[in-house]
């Protein structure tokens, strides 16, 4: 039998608490961004919403930019995992799931981060890099779920057009509930994709 050294048995209660605190902070940050925008979302506001001290928040995320970019990335990863679970057999369900990515709190939070990045030099490169990475991953997942063969001419552009359309529907939904019109658009796009992708 080997010797068990402290810490070798896996994560202990302290690490579990630390991970739970980090997760609460990330989820609270996305909710704050979606509800209050960049100007109304401070580390103190997020810490209060997460039920932790401001010092604990700054221990995990030294700067406001660290907190909010990590928050959007965390939730984007969670949504990507959920998207991967959508059955690939039903293109209409895939289109609806892709559109849902752009109509919920994550998109609202990301939108607030984009607007802030357009005005804040220190935030812009981080958000630009994050958006490129999330965009590539979403495109990859969409190609897989739609069973799209990007070797065929026009298929890559068709998938990207779907994602761009979904983002546009998300923007339309920011100011008013666009659910009824969105359902019709999703059904039409699913039919178009069946034709375009075969």
mmCIF file with all atom_site columns, C-alpha atoms in Angstrom:
data_model
loop_
_atom_site.group_PDB
_atom_site.id
_atom_site.type_symbol
_atom_site.label_atom_id
_atom_site.label_alt_id
_atom_site.label_comp_id
_atom_site.label_asym_id
_atom_site.label_entity_id
_atom_site.label_seq_id
_atom_site.pdbx_PDB_ins_code
_atom_site.Cartn_x
_atom_site.Cartn_y
_atom_site.Cartn_z
_atom_site.occupancy
_atom_site.B_iso_or_equiv
_atom_site.pdbx_formal_charge
_atom_site.auth_seq_id
_atom_site.auth_comp_id
_atom_site.auth_asym_id
_atom_site.auth_atom_id
_atom_site.pdbx_PDB_model_num
ATOM 1   C CA . UNK A 1 1   ? 0.000   0.000  0.000   1.00 0.00 ? 1   UNK A CA 1
ATOM 2   C CA . UNK A 1 2   ? 1.225   3.477  -0.800  1.00 0.00 ? 2   UNK A CA 1
ATOM 3   C CA . UNK A 1 3   ? 1.624   6.248  1.690   1.00 0.00 ? 3   UNK A CA 1
ATOM 4   C CA . UNK A 1 4   ? -1.227  8.760  1.696   1.00 0.00 ? 4   UNK A CA 1
ATOM 5   C CA . UNK A 1 5   ? 0.070   12.279 2.005   1.00 0.00 ? 5   UNK A CA 1
ATOM 6   C CA . UNK A 1 6   ? -2.046  15.259 3.011   1.00 0.00 ? 6   UNK A CA 1
ATOM 7   C CA . UNK A 1 7   ? -4.012  16.459 0.005   1.00 0.00 ? 7   UNK A CA 1
ATOM 8   C CA . UNK A 1 8   ? -3.439  13.278 -2.024  1.00 0.00 ? 8   UNK A CA 1
ATOM 9   C CA . UNK A 1 9   ? -6.882  11.844 -1.294  1.00 0.00 ? 9   UNK A CA 1
ATOM 10  C CA . UNK A 1 10  ? -8.534  14.427 -3.535  1.00 0.00 ? 10  UNK A CA 1
ATOM 11  C CA . UNK A 1 11  ? -10.191 17.729 -2.910  1.00 0.00 ? 11  UNK A CA 1
ATOM 12  C CA . UNK A 1 12  ? -11.192 18.413 0.652   1.00 0.00 ? 12  UNK A CA 1
ATOM 13  C CA . UNK A 1 13  ? -13.951 20.492 2.180   1.00 0.00 ? 13  UNK A CA 1
ATOM 14  C CA . UNK A 1 14  ? -11.953 23.726 1.841   1.00 0.00 ? 14  UNK A CA 1
ATOM 15  C CA . UNK A 1 15  ? -11.476 23.245 -1.928  1.00 0.00 ? 15  UNK A CA 1
ATOM 16  C CA . UNK A 1 16  ? -15.149 22.270 -2.284  1.00 0.00 ? 16  UNK A CA 1
ATOM 17  C CA . UNK A 1 17  ? -16.212 25.470 -0.487  1.00 0.00 ? 17  UNK A CA 1
ATOM 18  C CA . UNK A 1 18  ? -13.848 27.505 -2.644  1.00 0.00 ? 18  UNK A CA 1
ATOM 19  C CA . UNK A 1 19  ? -15.289 26.000 -5.853  1.00 0.00 ? 19  UNK A CA 1
ATOM 20  C CA . UNK A 1 20  ? -18.847 26.581 -4.611  1.00 0.00 ? 20  UNK A CA 1
ATOM 21  C CA . UNK A 1 21  ? -18.047 30.207 -3.774  1.00 0.00 ? 21  UNK A CA 1
ATOM 22  C CA . UNK A 1 22  ? -16.475 30.723 -7.185  1.00 0.00 ? 22  UNK A CA 1
ATOM 23  C CA . UNK A 1 23  ? -19.511 29.210 -8.932  1.00 0.00 ? 23  UNK A CA 1
ATOM 24  C CA . UNK A 1 24  ? -21.927 31.411 -6.925  1.00 0.00 ? 24  UNK A CA 1
ATOM 25  C CA . UNK A 1 25  ? -19.885 34.495 -7.845  1.00 0.00 ? 25  UNK A CA 1
ATOM 26  C CA . UNK A 1 26  ? -19.870 33.604 -11.555 1.00 0.00 ? 26  UNK A CA 1
ATOM 27  C CA . UNK A 1 27  ? -23.611 32.931 -11.655 1.00 0.00 ? 27  UNK A CA 1
ATOM 28  C CA . UNK A 1 28  ? -24.348 36.118 -9.688  1.00 0.00 ? 28  UNK A CA 1
ATOM 29  C CA . UNK A 1 29  ? -22.116 38.133 -12.040 1.00 0.00 ? 29  UNK A CA 1
ATOM 30  C CA . UNK A 1 30  ? -24.013 36.953 -15.124 1.00 0.00 ? 30  UNK A CA 1
ATOM 31  C CA . UNK A 1 31  ? -27.360 37.668 -13.463 1.00 0.00 ? 31  UNK A CA 1
ATOM 32  C CA . UNK A 1 32  ? -26.203 41.170 -12.425 1.00 0.00 ? 32  UNK A CA 1
ATOM 33  C CA . UNK A 1 33  ? -24.897 41.982 -15.913 1.00 0.00 ? 33  UNK A CA 1
ATOM 34  C CA . UNK A 1 34  ? -28.144 40.780 -17.496 1.00 0.00 ? 34  UNK A CA 1
ATOM 35  C CA . UNK A 1 35  ? -30.312 42.763 -15.058 1.00 0.00 ? 35  UNK A CA 1
ATOM 36  C CA . UNK A 1 36  ? -28.283 45.899 -14.310 1.00 0.00 ? 36  UNK A CA 1
ATOM 37  C CA . UNK A 1 37  ? -25.805 46.259 -17.165 1.00 0.00 ? 37  UNK A CA 1
ATOM 38  C CA . UNK A 1 38  ? -22.113 47.028 -16.829 1.00 0.00 ? 38  UNK A CA 1
ATOM 39  C CA . UNK A 1 39  ? -22.556 50.317 -14.978 1.00 0.00 ? 39  UNK A CA 1
ATOM 40  C CA . UNK A 1 40  ? -24.759 48.749 -12.299 1.00 0.00 ? 40  UNK A CA 1
ATOM 41  C CA . UNK A 1 41  ? -22.689 45.607 -11.846 1.00 0.00 ? 41  UNK A CA 1
ATOM 42  C CA . UNK A 1 42  ? -19.839 46.073 -9.426  1.00 0.00 ? 42  UNK A CA 1
ATOM 43  C CA . UNK A 1 43  ? -17.838 43.480 -7.538  1.00 0.00 ? 43  UNK A CA 1
ATOM 44  C CA . UNK A 1 44  ? -19.617 44.578 -4.336  1.00 0.00 ? 44  UNK A CA 1
ATOM 45  C CA . UNK A 1 45  ? -23.072 44.103 -5.902  1.00 0.00 ? 45  UNK A CA 1
ATOM 46  C CA . UNK A 1 46  ? -22.113 40.654 -7.210  1.00 0.00 ? 46  UNK A CA 1
ATOM 47  C CA . UNK A 1 47  ? -20.581 39.615 -3.874  1.00 0.00 ? 47  UNK A CA 1
ATOM 48  C CA . UNK A 1 48  ? -23.751 40.637 -2.030  1.00 0.00 ? 48  UNK A CA 1
ATOM 49  C CA . UNK A 1 49  ? -25.941 38.735 -4.487  1.00 0.00 ? 49  UNK A CA 1
ATOM 50  C CA . UNK A 1 50  ? -23.702 35.652 -4.164  1.00 0.00 ? 50  UNK A CA 1
ATOM 51  C CA . UNK A 1 51  ? -23.791 35.887 -0.364  1.00 0.00 ? 51  UNK A CA 1
ATOM 52  C CA . UNK A 1 52  ? -20.048 36.324 0.066   1.00 0.00 ? 52  UNK A CA 1
ATOM 53  C CA . UNK A 1 53  ? -17.809 39.139 1.271   1.00 0.00 ? 53  UNK A CA 1
ATOM 54  C CA . UNK A 1 54  ? -16.240 41.553 -1.172  1.00 0.00 ? 54  UNK A CA 1
ATOM 55  C CA . UNK A 1 55  ? -12.838 40.303 0.040   1.00 0.00 ? 55  UNK A CA 1
ATOM 56  C CA . UNK A 1 56  ? -13.785 36.726 -0.864  1.00 0.00 ? 56  UNK A CA 1
ATOM 57  C CA . UNK A 1 57  ? -14.887 37.902 -4.306  1.00 0.00 ? 57  UNK A CA 1
ATOM 58  C CA . UNK A 1 58  ? -11.599 39.716 -4.864  1.00 0.00 ? 58  UNK A CA 1
ATOM 59  C CA . UNK A 1 59  ? -9.664  36.677 -3.655  1.00 0.00 ? 59  UNK A CA 1
ATOM 60  C CA . UNK A 1 60  ? -11.171 34.683 -6.527  1.00 0.00 ? 60  UNK A CA 1
ATOM 61  C CA . UNK A 1 61  ? -11.254 37.547 -9.056  1.00 0.00 ? 61  UNK A CA 1
ATOM 62  C CA . UNK A 1 62  ? -8.756  40.361 -8.411  1.00 0.00 ? 62  UNK A CA 1
ATOM 63  C CA . UNK A 1 63  ? -10.389 42.764 -10.892 1.00 0.00 ? 63  UNK A CA 1
ATOM 64  C CA . UNK A 1 64  ? -13.876 43.528 -12.115 1.00 0.00 ? 64  UNK A CA 1
ATOM 65  C CA . UNK A 1 65  ? -12.796 42.546 -15.638 1.00 0.00 ? 65  UNK A CA 1
ATOM 66  C CA . UNK A 1 66  ? -11.551 39.168 -14.334 1.00 0.00 ? 66  UNK A CA 1
ATOM 67  C CA . UNK A 1 67  ? -14.904 38.501 -12.685 1.00 0.00 ? 67  UNK A CA 1
ATOM 68  C CA . UNK A 1 68  ? -17.174 39.392 -15.568 1.00 0.00 ? 68  UNK A CA 1
ATOM 69  C CA . UNK A 1 69  ? -15.191 37.816 -18.386 1.00 0.00 ? 69  UNK A CA 1
ATOM 70  C CA . UNK A 1 70  ? -14.845 34.617 -16.320 1.00 0.00 ? 70  UNK A CA 1
ATOM 71  C CA . UNK A 1 71  ? -18.579 34.715 -15.588 1.00 0.00 ? 71  UNK A CA 1
ATOM 72  C CA . UNK A 1 72  ? -19.611 34.960 -19.227 1.00 0.00 ? 72  UNK A CA 1
ATOM 73  C CA . UNK A 1 73  ? -17.118 32.239 -20.166 1.00 0.00 ? 73  UNK A CA 1
ATOM 74  C CA . UNK A 1 74  ? -18.355 29.934 -17.374 1.00 0.00 ? 74  UNK A CA 1
ATOM 75  C CA . UNK A 1 75  ? -21.995 30.236 -18.347 1.00 0.00 ? 75  UNK A CA 1
ATOM 76  C CA . UNK A 1 76  ? -21.143 29.907 -22.051 1.00 0.00 ? 76  UNK A CA 1
ATOM 77  C CA . UNK A 1 77  ? -19.406 26.607 -21.240 1.00 0.00 ? 77  UNK A CA 1
ATOM 78  C CA . UNK A 1 78  ? -22.448 25.441 -19.277 1.00 0.00 ? 78  UNK A CA 1
ATOM 79  C CA . UNK A 1 79  ? -24.728 26.342 -22.192 1.00 0.00 ? 79  UNK A CA 1
ATOM 80  C CA . UNK A 1 80  ? -22.423 24.607 -24.672 1.00 0.00 ? 80  UNK A CA 1
ATOM 81  C CA . UNK A 1 81  ? -22.605 21.441 -22.591 1.00 0.00 ? 81  UNK A CA 1
ATOM 82  C CA . UNK A 1 82  ? -26.413 21.643 -22.604 1.00 0.00 ? 82  UNK A CA 1
ATOM 83  C CA . UNK A 1 83  ? -26.416 22.290 -26.353 1.00 0.00 ? 83  UNK A CA 1
ATOM 84  C CA . UNK A 1 84  ? -24.272 19.199 -27.008 1.00 0.00 ? 84  UNK A CA 1
ATOM 85  C CA . UNK A 1 85  ? -27.013 17.122 -25.348 1.00 0.00 ? 85  UNK A CA 1
ATOM 86  C CA . UNK A 1 86  ? -29.663 18.183 -27.908 1.00 0.00 ? 86  UNK A CA 1
ATOM 87  C CA . UNK A 1 87  ? -30.640 15.233 -30.126 1.00 0.00 ? 87  UNK A CA 1
ATOM 88  C CA . UNK A 1 88  ? -29.063 15.703 -33.544 1.00 0.00 ? 88  UNK A CA 1
ATOM 89  C CA . UNK A 1 89  ? -31.915 13.837 -35.274 1.00 0.00 ? 89  UNK A CA 1
ATOM 90  C CA . UNK A 1 90  ? -34.298 16.795 -35.099 1.00 0.00 ? 90  UNK A CA 1
ATOM 91  C CA . UNK A 1 91  ? -33.070 19.884 -36.995 1.00 0.00 ? 91  UNK A CA 1
ATOM 92  C CA . UNK A 1 92  ? -35.978 22.001 -35.728 1.00 0.00 ? 92  UNK A CA 1
ATOM 93  C CA . UNK A 1 93  ? -34.960 21.228 -32.121 1.00 0.00 ? 93  UNK A CA 1
ATOM 94  C CA . UNK A 1 94  ? -31.330 22.048 -32.952 1.00 0.00 ? 94  UNK A CA 1
ATOM 95  C CA . UNK A 1 95  ? -32.294 25.402 -34.507 1.00 0.00 ? 95  UNK A CA 1
ATOM 96  C CA . UNK A 1 96  ? -34.527 26.207 -31.507 1.00 0.00 ? 96  UNK A CA 1
ATOM 97  C CA . UNK A 1 97  ? -31.726 25.313 -29.065 1.00 0.00 ? 97  UNK A CA 1
ATOM 98  C CA . UNK A 1 98  ? -29.225 27.488 -30.956 1.00 0.00 ? 98  UNK A CA 1
ATOM 99  C CA . UNK A 1 99  ? -31.668 30.405 -30.958 1.00 0.00 ? 99  UNK A CA 1
ATOM 100 C CA . UNK A 1 100 ? -32.276 29.888 -27.225 1.00 0.00 ? 100 UNK A CA 1
ATOM 101 C CA . UNK A 1 101 ? -28.561 30.516 -26.655 1.00 0.00 ? 101 UNK A CA 1
ATOM 102 C CA . UNK A 1 102 ? -29.125 34.093 -27.798 1.00 0.00 ? 102 UNK A CA 1
ATOM 103 C CA . UNK A 1 103 ? -32.402 34.878 -26.043 1.00 0.00 ? 103 UNK A CA 1
ATOM 104 C CA . UNK A 1 104 ? -31.608 34.193 -22.393 1.00 0.00 ? 104 UNK A CA 1
ATOM 105 C CA . UNK A 1 105 ? -29.697 35.855 -19.553 1.00 0.00 ? 105 UNK A CA 1
ATOM 106 C CA . UNK A 1 106 ? -26.317 34.719 -20.893 1.00 0.00 ? 106 UNK A CA 1
ATOM 107 C CA . UNK A 1 107 ? -26.810 36.650 -24.118 1.00 0.00 ? 107 UNK A CA 1
ATOM 108 C CA . UNK A 1 108 ? -28.030 39.718 -22.213 1.00 0.00 ? 108 UNK A CA 1
ATOM 109 C CA . UNK A 1 109 ? -24.945 39.551 -19.995 1.00 0.00 ? 109 UNK A CA 1
ATOM 110 C CA . UNK A 1 110 ? -22.619 39.055 -22.963 1.00 0.00 ? 110 UNK A CA 1
ATOM 111 C CA . UNK A 1 111 ? -24.267 41.966 -24.751 1.00 0.00 ? 111 UNK A CA 1
ATOM 112 C CA . UNK A 1 112 ? -23.602 44.236 -21.758 1.00 0.00 ? 112 UNK A CA 1
ATOM 113 C CA . UNK A 1 113 ? -19.996 43.075 -21.738 1.00 0.00 ? 113 UNK A CA 1
ATOM 114 C CA . UNK A 1 114 ? -19.648 43.809 -25.487 1.00 0.00 ? 114 UNK A CA 1
ATOM 115 C CA . UNK A 1 115 ? -21.015 47.333 -25.029 1.00 0.00 ? 115 UNK A CA 1
ATOM 116 C CA . UNK A 1 116 ? -18.661 47.976 -22.109 1.00 0.00 ? 116 UNK A CA 1
ATOM 117 C CA . UNK A 1 117 ? -15.726 46.590 -24.114 1.00 0.00 ? 117 UNK A CA 1
ATOM 118 C CA . UNK A 1 118 ? -16.469 48.969 -26.965 1.00 0.00 ? 118 UNK A CA 1
ATOM 119 C CA . UNK A 1 119 ? -15.740 51.865 -24.584 1.00 0.00 ? 119 UNK A CA 1
ATOM 120 C CA . UNK A 1 120 ? -13.135 50.407 -22.222 1.00 0.00 ? 120 UNK A CA 1
ATOM 121 C CA . UNK A 1 121 ? -9.702  49.707 -23.680 1.00 0.00 ? 121 UNK A CA 1
ATOM 122 C CA . UNK A 1 122 ? -8.584  47.314 -20.914 1.00 0.00 ? 122 UNK A CA 1
ATOM 123 C CA . UNK A 1 123 ? -11.683 45.159 -21.370 1.00 0.00 ? 123 UNK A CA 1
ATOM 124 C CA . UNK A 1 124 ? -11.829 45.060 -25.191 1.00 0.00 ? 124 UNK A CA 1
ATOM 125 C CA . UNK A 1 125 ? -9.053  42.503 -25.935 1.00 0.00 ? 125 UNK A CA 1
ATOM 126 C CA . UNK A 1 126 ? -10.368 40.102 -23.292 1.00 0.00 ? 126 UNK A CA 1
ATOM 127 C CA . UNK A 1 127 ? -13.938 40.261 -24.563 1.00 0.00 ? 127 UNK A CA 1
ATOM 128 C CA . UNK A 1 128 ? -12.852 40.043 -28.211 1.00 0.00 ? 128 UNK A CA 1
ATOM 129 C CA . UNK A 1 129 ? -10.802 36.913 -27.505 1.00 0.00 ? 129 UNK A CA 1
ATOM 130 C CA . UNK A 1 130 ? -13.595 35.379 -25.395 1.00 0.00 ? 130 UNK A CA 1
ATOM 131 C CA . UNK A 1 131 ? -16.236 36.069 -28.050 1.00 0.00 ? 131 UNK A CA 1
ATOM 132 C CA . UNK A 1 132 ? -14.041 34.537 -30.775 1.00 0.00 ? 132 UNK A CA 1
ATOM 133 C CA . UNK A 1 133 ? -13.483 31.396 -28.692 1.00 0.00 ? 133 UNK A CA 1
ATOM 134 C CA . UNK A 1 134 ? -17.171 31.022 -27.750 1.00 0.00 ? 134 UNK A CA 1
ATOM 135 C CA . UNK A 1 135 ? -18.189 31.702 -31.357 1.00 0.00 ? 135 UNK A CA 1
ATOM 136 C CA . UNK A 1 136 ? -15.864 29.004 -32.718 1.00 0.00 ? 136 UNK A CA 1
ATOM 137 C CA . UNK A 1 137 ? -17.121 26.457 -30.206 1.00 0.00 ? 137 UNK A CA 1
ATOM 138 C CA . UNK A 1 138 ? -20.771 27.269 -30.919 1.00 0.00 ? 138 UNK A CA 1
ATOM 139 C CA . UNK A 1 139 ? -20.106 26.923 -34.655 1.00 0.00 ? 139 UNK A CA 1
ATOM 140 C CA . UNK A 1 140 ? -18.420 23.529 -34.112 1.00 0.00 ? 140 UNK A CA 1
ATOM 141 C CA . UNK A 1 141 ? -21.338 22.278 -32.022 1.00 0.00 ? 141 UNK A CA 1
ATOM 142 C CA . UNK A 1 142 ? -23.864 23.555 -34.585 1.00 0.00 ? 142 UNK A CA 1
ATOM 143 C CA . UNK A 1 143 ? -22.042 21.778 -37.434 1.00 0.00 ? 143 UNK A CA 1
ATOM 144 C CA . UNK A 1 144 ? -22.057 18.532 -35.456 1.00 0.00 ? 144 UNK A CA 1
ATOM 145 C CA . UNK A 1 145 ? -25.710 18.746 -34.373 1.00 0.00 ? 145 UNK A CA 1
ATOM 146 C CA . UNK A 1 146 ? -26.914 19.724 -37.841 1.00 0.00 ? 146 UNK A CA 1
ATOM 147 C CA . UNK A 1 147 ? -24.817 16.919 -39.388 1.00 0.00 ? 147 UNK A CA 1
ATOM 148 C CA . UNK A 1 148 ? -23.499 19.527 -41.798 1.00 0.00 ? 148 UNK A CA 1
ATOM 149 C CA . UNK A 1 149 ? -20.733 18.633 -44.251 1.00 0.00 ? 149 UNK A CA 1
ATOM 150 C CA . UNK A 1 150 ? -18.593 21.773 -44.432 1.00 0.00 ? 150 UNK A CA 1
ATOM 151 C CA . UNK A 1 151 ? -16.641 20.290 -47.330 1.00 0.00 ? 151 UNK A CA 1
ATOM 152 C CA . UNK A 1 152 ? -19.664 21.105 -49.503 1.00 0.00 ? 152 UNK A CA 1
ATOM 153 C CA . UNK A 1 153 ? -19.689 24.645 -50.951 1.00 0.00 ? 153 UNK A CA 1
ATOM 154 C CA . UNK A 1 154 ? -21.851 27.078 -49.013 1.00 0.00 ? 154 UNK A CA 1
ATOM 155 C CA . UNK A 1 155 ? -22.481 24.841 -45.999 1.00 0.00 ? 155 UNK A CA 1
ATOM 156 C CA . UNK A 1 156 ? -20.111 26.710 -43.651 1.00 0.00 ? 156 UNK A CA 1
ATOM 157 C CA . UNK A 1 157 ? -21.765 30.007 -44.622 1.00 0.00 ? 157 UNK A CA 1
ATOM 158 C CA . UNK A 1 158 ? -25.227 28.483 -44.134 1.00 0.00 ? 158 UNK A CA 1
ATOM 159 C CA . UNK A 1 159 ? -24.386 27.395 -40.584 1.00 0.00 ? 159 UNK A CA 1
ATOM 160 C CA . UNK A 1 160 ? -22.805 30.767 -39.819 1.00 0.00 ? 160 UNK A CA 1
ATOM 161 C CA . UNK A 1 161 ? -25.883 32.478 -41.267 1.00 0.00 ? 161 UNK A CA 1
ATOM 162 C CA . UNK A 1 162 ? -28.039 30.494 -38.848 1.00 0.00 ? 162 UNK A CA 1
ATOM 163 C CA . UNK A 1 163 ? -25.902 31.646 -35.908 1.00 0.00 ? 163 UNK A CA 1
ATOM 164 C CA . UNK A 1 164 ? -25.961 35.254 -37.115 1.00 0.00 ? 164 UNK A CA 1
ATOM 165 C CA . UNK A 1 165 ? -29.743 35.059 -37.491 1.00 0.00 ? 165 UNK A CA 1
ATOM 166 C CA . UNK A 1 166 ? -30.019 33.617 -33.965 1.00 0.00 ? 166 UNK A CA 1
ATOM 167 C CA . UNK A 1 167 ? -27.961 36.525 -32.610 1.00 0.00 ? 167 UNK A CA 1
ATOM 168 C CA . UNK A 1 168 ? -30.254 38.958 -34.428 1.00 0.00 ? 168 UNK A CA 1
ATOM 169 C CA . UNK A 1 169 ? -33.299 37.312 -32.875 1.00 0.00 ? 169 UNK A CA 1
ATOM 170 C CA . UNK A 1 170 ? -31.589 37.676 -29.504 1.00 0.00 ? 170 UNK A CA 1
ATOM 171 C CA . UNK A 1 171 ? -31.120 41.390 -30.099 1.00 0.00 ? 171 UNK A CA 1
ATOM 172 C CA . UNK A 1 172 ? -34.774 41.769 -31.105 1.00 0.00 ? 172 UNK A CA 1
ATOM 173 C CA . UNK A 1 173 ? -35.768 40.047 -27.868 1.00 0.00 ? 173 UNK A CA 1
ATOM 174 C CA . UNK A 1 174 ? -33.791 42.441 -25.636 1.00 0.00 ? 174 UNK A CA 1
ATOM 175 C CA . UNK A 1 175 ? -36.411 45.190 -25.768 1.00 0.00 ? 175 UNK A CA 1
ATOM 176 C CA . UNK A 1 176 ? -39.630 43.223 -26.284 1.00 0.00 ? 176 UNK A CA 1
ATOM 177 C CA . UNK A 1 177 ? -40.767 39.618 -25.966 1.00 0.00 ? 177 UNK A CA 1
ATOM 178 C CA . UNK A 1 178 ? -40.405 38.310 -29.485 1.00 0.00 ? 178 UNK A CA 1
ATOM 179 C CA . UNK A 1 179 ? -41.433 34.705 -28.763 1.00 0.00 ? 179 UNK A CA 1
ATOM 180 C CA . UNK A 1 180 ? -44.346 34.372 -31.211 1.00 0.00 ? 180 UNK A CA 1
ATOM 181 C CA . UNK A 1 181 ? -42.459 35.742 -34.225 1.00 0.00 ? 181 UNK A CA 1
ATOM 182 C CA . UNK A 1 182 ? -39.323 33.851 -33.235 1.00 0.00 ? 182 UNK A CA 1
ATOM 183 C CA . UNK A 1 183 ? -41.158 30.487 -33.314 1.00 0.00 ? 183 UNK A CA 1
ATOM 184 C CA . UNK A 1 184 ? -42.188 31.093 -36.933 1.00 0.00 ? 184 UNK A CA 1
ATOM 185 C CA . UNK A 1 185 ? -38.673 32.152 -37.939 1.00 0.00 ? 185 UNK A CA 1
ATOM 186 C CA . UNK A 1 186 ? -37.159 29.078 -36.257 1.00 0.00 ? 186 UNK A CA 1
ATOM 187 C CA . UNK A 1 187 ? -39.581 26.760 -38.105 1.00 0.00 ? 187 UNK A CA 1
ATOM 188 C CA . UNK A 1 188 ? -38.749 28.440 -41.422 1.00 0.00 ? 188 UNK A CA 1
ATOM 189 C CA . UNK A 1 189 ? -34.991 28.219 -40.835 1.00 0.00 ? 189 UNK A CA 1
ATOM 190 C CA . UNK A 1 190 ? -35.274 24.544 -39.923 1.00 0.00 ? 190 UNK A CA 1
ATOM 191 C CA . UNK A 1 191 ? -37.075 23.919 -43.235 1.00 0.00 ? 191 UNK A CA 1
ATOM 192 C CA . UNK A 1 192 ? -34.463 25.930 -45.161 1.00 0.00 ? 192 UNK A CA 1
ATOM 193 C CA . UNK A 1 193 ? -31.654 23.982 -43.485 1.00 0.00 ? 193 UNK A CA 1
ATOM 194 C CA . UNK A 1 194 ? -33.255 20.681 -44.461 1.00 0.00 ? 194 UNK A CA 1
ATOM 195 C CA . UNK A 1 195 ? -33.108 21.844 -48.078 1.00 0.00 ? 195 UNK A CA 1
ATOM 196 C CA . UNK A 1 196 ? -29.632 23.391 -47.856 1.00 0.00 ? 196 UNK A CA 1
ATOM 197 C CA . UNK A 1 197 ? -27.944 20.625 -45.892 1.00 0.00 ? 197 UNK A CA 1
ATOM 198 C CA . UNK A 1 198 ? -29.761 17.649 -47.376 1.00 0.00 ? 198 UNK A CA 1
#
